[in-house]
PDB file of C-alpha atoms in Angstrom:
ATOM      1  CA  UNK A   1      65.519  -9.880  17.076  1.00 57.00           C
ATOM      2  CA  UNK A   2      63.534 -10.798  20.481  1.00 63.00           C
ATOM      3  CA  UNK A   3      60.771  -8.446  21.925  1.00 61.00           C
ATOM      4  CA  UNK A   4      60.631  -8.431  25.621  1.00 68.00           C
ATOM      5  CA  UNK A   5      57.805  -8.761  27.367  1.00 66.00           C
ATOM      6  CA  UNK A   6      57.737  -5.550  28.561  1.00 70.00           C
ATOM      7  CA  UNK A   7      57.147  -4.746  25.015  1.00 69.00           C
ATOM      8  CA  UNK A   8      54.383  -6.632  24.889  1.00 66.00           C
ATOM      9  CA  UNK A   9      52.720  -4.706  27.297  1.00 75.00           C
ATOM     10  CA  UNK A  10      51.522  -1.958  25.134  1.00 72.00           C
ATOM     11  CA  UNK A  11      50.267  -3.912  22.704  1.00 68.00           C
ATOM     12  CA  UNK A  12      48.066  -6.342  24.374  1.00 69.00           C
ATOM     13  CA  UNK A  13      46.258  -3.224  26.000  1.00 70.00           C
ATOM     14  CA  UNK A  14      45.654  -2.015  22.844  1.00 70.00           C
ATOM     15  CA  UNK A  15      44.004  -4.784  21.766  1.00 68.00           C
ATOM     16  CA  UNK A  16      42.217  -5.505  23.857  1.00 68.00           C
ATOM     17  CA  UNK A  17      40.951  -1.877  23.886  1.00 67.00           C
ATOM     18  CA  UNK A  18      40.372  -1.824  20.133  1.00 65.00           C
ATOM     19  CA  UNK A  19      38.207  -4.979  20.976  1.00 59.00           C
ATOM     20  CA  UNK A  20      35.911  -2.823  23.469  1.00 54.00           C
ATOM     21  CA  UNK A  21      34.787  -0.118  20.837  1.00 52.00           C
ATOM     22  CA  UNK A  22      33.923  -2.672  18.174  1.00 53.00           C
ATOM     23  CA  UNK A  23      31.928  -4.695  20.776  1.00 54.00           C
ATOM     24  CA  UNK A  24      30.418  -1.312  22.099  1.00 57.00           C
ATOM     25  CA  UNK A  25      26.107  -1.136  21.687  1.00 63.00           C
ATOM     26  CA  UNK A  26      25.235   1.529  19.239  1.00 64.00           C
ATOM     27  CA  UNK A  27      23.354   4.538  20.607  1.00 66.00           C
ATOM     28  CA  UNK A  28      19.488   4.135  21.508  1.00 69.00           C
ATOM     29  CA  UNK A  29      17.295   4.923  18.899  1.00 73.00           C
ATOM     30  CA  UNK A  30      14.109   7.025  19.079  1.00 70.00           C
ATOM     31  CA  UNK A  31      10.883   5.150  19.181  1.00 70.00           C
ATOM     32  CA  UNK A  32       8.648   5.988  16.241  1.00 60.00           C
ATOM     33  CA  UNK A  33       5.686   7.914  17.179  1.00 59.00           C
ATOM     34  CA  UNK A  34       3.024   7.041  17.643  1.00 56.00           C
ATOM     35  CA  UNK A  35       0.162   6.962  14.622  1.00 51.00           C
ATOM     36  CA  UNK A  36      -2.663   9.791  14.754  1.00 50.00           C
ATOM     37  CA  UNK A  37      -5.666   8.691  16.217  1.00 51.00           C
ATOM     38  CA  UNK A  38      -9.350   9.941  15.097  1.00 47.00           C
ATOM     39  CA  UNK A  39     -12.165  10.500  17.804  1.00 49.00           C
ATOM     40  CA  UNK A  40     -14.184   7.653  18.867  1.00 48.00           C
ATOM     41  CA  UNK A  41     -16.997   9.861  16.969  1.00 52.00           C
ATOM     42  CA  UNK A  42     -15.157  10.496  13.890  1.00 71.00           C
ATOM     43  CA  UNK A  43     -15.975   8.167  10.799  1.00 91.00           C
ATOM     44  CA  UNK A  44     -14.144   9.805   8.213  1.00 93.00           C
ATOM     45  CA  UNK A  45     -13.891   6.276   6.399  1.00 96.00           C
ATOM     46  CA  UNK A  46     -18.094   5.416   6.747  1.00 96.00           C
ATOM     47  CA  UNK A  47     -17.257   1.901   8.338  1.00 97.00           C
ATOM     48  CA  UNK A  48     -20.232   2.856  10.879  1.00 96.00           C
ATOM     49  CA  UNK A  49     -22.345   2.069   7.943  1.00 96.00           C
ATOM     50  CA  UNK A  50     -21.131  -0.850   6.670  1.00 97.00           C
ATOM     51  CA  UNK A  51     -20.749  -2.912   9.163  1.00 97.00           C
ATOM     52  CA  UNK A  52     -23.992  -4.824   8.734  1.00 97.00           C
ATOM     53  CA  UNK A  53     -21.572  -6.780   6.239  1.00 97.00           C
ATOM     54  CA  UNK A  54     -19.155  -8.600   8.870  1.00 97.00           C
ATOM     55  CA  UNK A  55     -19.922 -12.149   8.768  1.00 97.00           C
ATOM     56  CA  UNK A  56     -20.406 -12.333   5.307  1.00 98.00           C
ATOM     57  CA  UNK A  57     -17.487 -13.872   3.089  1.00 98.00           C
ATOM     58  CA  UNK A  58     -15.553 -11.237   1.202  1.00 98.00           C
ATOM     59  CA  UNK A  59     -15.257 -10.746  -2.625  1.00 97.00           C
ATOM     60  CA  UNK A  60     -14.219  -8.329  -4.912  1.00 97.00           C
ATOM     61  CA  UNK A  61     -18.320  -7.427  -5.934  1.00 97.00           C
ATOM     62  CA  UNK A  62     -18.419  -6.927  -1.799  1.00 98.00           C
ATOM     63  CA  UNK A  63     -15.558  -5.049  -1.554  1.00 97.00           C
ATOM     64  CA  UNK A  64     -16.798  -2.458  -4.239  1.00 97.00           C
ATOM     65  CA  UNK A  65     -20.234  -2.289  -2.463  1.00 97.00           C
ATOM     66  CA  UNK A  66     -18.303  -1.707   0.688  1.00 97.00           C
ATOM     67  CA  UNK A  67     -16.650   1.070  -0.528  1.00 97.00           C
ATOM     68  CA  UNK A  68     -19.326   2.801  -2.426  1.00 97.00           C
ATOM     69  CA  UNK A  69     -21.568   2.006   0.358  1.00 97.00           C
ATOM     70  CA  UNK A  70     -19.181   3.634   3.213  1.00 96.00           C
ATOM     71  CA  UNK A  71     -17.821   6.896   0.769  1.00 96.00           C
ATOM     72  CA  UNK A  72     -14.335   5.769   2.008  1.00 96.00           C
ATOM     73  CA  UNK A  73     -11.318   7.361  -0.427  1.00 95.00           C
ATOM     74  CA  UNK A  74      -9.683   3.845  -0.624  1.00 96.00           C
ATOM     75  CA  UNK A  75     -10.167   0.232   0.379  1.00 97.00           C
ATOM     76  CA  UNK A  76      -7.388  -2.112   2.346  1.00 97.00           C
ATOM     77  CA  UNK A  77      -8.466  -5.906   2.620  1.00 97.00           C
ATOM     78  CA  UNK A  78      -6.083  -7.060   5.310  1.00 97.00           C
ATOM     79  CA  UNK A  79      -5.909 -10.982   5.237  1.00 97.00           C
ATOM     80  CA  UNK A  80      -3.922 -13.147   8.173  1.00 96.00           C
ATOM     81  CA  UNK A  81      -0.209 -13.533   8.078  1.00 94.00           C
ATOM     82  CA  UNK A  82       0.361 -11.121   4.969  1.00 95.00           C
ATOM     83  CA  UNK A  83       1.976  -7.352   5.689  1.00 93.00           C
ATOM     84  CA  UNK A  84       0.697  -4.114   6.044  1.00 92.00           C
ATOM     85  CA  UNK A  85       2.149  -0.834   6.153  1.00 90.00           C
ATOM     86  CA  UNK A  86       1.482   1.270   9.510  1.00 89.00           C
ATOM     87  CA  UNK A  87       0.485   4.662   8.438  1.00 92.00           C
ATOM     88  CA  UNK A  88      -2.715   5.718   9.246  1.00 93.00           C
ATOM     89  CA  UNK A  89      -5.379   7.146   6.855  1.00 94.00           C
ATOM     90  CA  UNK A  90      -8.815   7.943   8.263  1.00 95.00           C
ATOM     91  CA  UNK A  91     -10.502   7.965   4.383  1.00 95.00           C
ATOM     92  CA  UNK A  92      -8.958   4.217   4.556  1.00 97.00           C
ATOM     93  CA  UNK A  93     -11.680   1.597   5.179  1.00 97.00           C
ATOM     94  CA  UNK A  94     -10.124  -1.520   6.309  1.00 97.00           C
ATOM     95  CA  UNK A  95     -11.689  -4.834   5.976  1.00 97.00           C
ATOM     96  CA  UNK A  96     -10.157  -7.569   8.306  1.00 97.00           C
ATOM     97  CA  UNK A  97     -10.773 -10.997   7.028  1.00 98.00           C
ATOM     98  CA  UNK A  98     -10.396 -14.514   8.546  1.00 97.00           C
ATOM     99  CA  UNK A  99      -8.631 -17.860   6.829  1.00 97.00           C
ATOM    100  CA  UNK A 100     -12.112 -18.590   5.542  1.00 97.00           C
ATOM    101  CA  UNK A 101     -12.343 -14.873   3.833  1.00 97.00           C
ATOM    102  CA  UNK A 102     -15.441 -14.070   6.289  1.00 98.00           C
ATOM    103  CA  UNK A 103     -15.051 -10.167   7.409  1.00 97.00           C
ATOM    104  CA  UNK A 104     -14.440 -10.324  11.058  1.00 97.00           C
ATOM    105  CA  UNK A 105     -13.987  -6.413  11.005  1.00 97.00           C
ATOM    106  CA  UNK A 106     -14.323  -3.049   9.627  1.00 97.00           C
ATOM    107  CA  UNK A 107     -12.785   0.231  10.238  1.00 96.00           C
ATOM    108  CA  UNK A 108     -11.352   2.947   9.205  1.00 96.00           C
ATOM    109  CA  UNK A 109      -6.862   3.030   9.129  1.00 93.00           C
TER     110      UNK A 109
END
């Protein structure tokens, strides 16, 4: 039995049309919002009063002291090239270190 090409017809279209939809770019997605930000006053963490301490190489006896010292609820040592979650907390202090371990920052997040 021999199709003509006439035949054919229908279903090349439909393959090619079937081919469209699976090629077609999902729908946009909805940025994430943007994290809370605190006032440039507010120091819910106490970083303002530990920051005497960048410059100095970081340890775990520091890291205690800075967290007693500032009243903060928790303590995040971020380190280069490792991950981090993006959620802000404001009773967060955050301690930024270099290759070398040296604090190069401190704030609250």
């Amino acid at each position: 039995m021999t199709m003509s090409p006439l035949a054919l017809i229908p279903l090349v279209a439909g393959l090619l049309l079937s081919g469209c939809a699976m090629t077609a770019s999902p729908p946009p997605r909805e940025p994430a919002p943007p994290p809370p930000r605190v006032d440039g006053g507010d120091d819910a963490c106490g970083a303002g009063r530990v920051q005497d301490r960048v410059g100095q190489t970081y340890s775990e006896a520091l890291g205690q002291s800075l967290q007693q010292a500032s009243g903060a609820d928790a303590l995040r040592v971020m380190r280069p090239g490792h991950a981090y979650t993006l959620e802000y907390r404001a009773d967060r202090l955050n301690v930024r270190v270099d290759e070398a371990g040296v604090i190069t920052a401190i704030g609250c997040g």
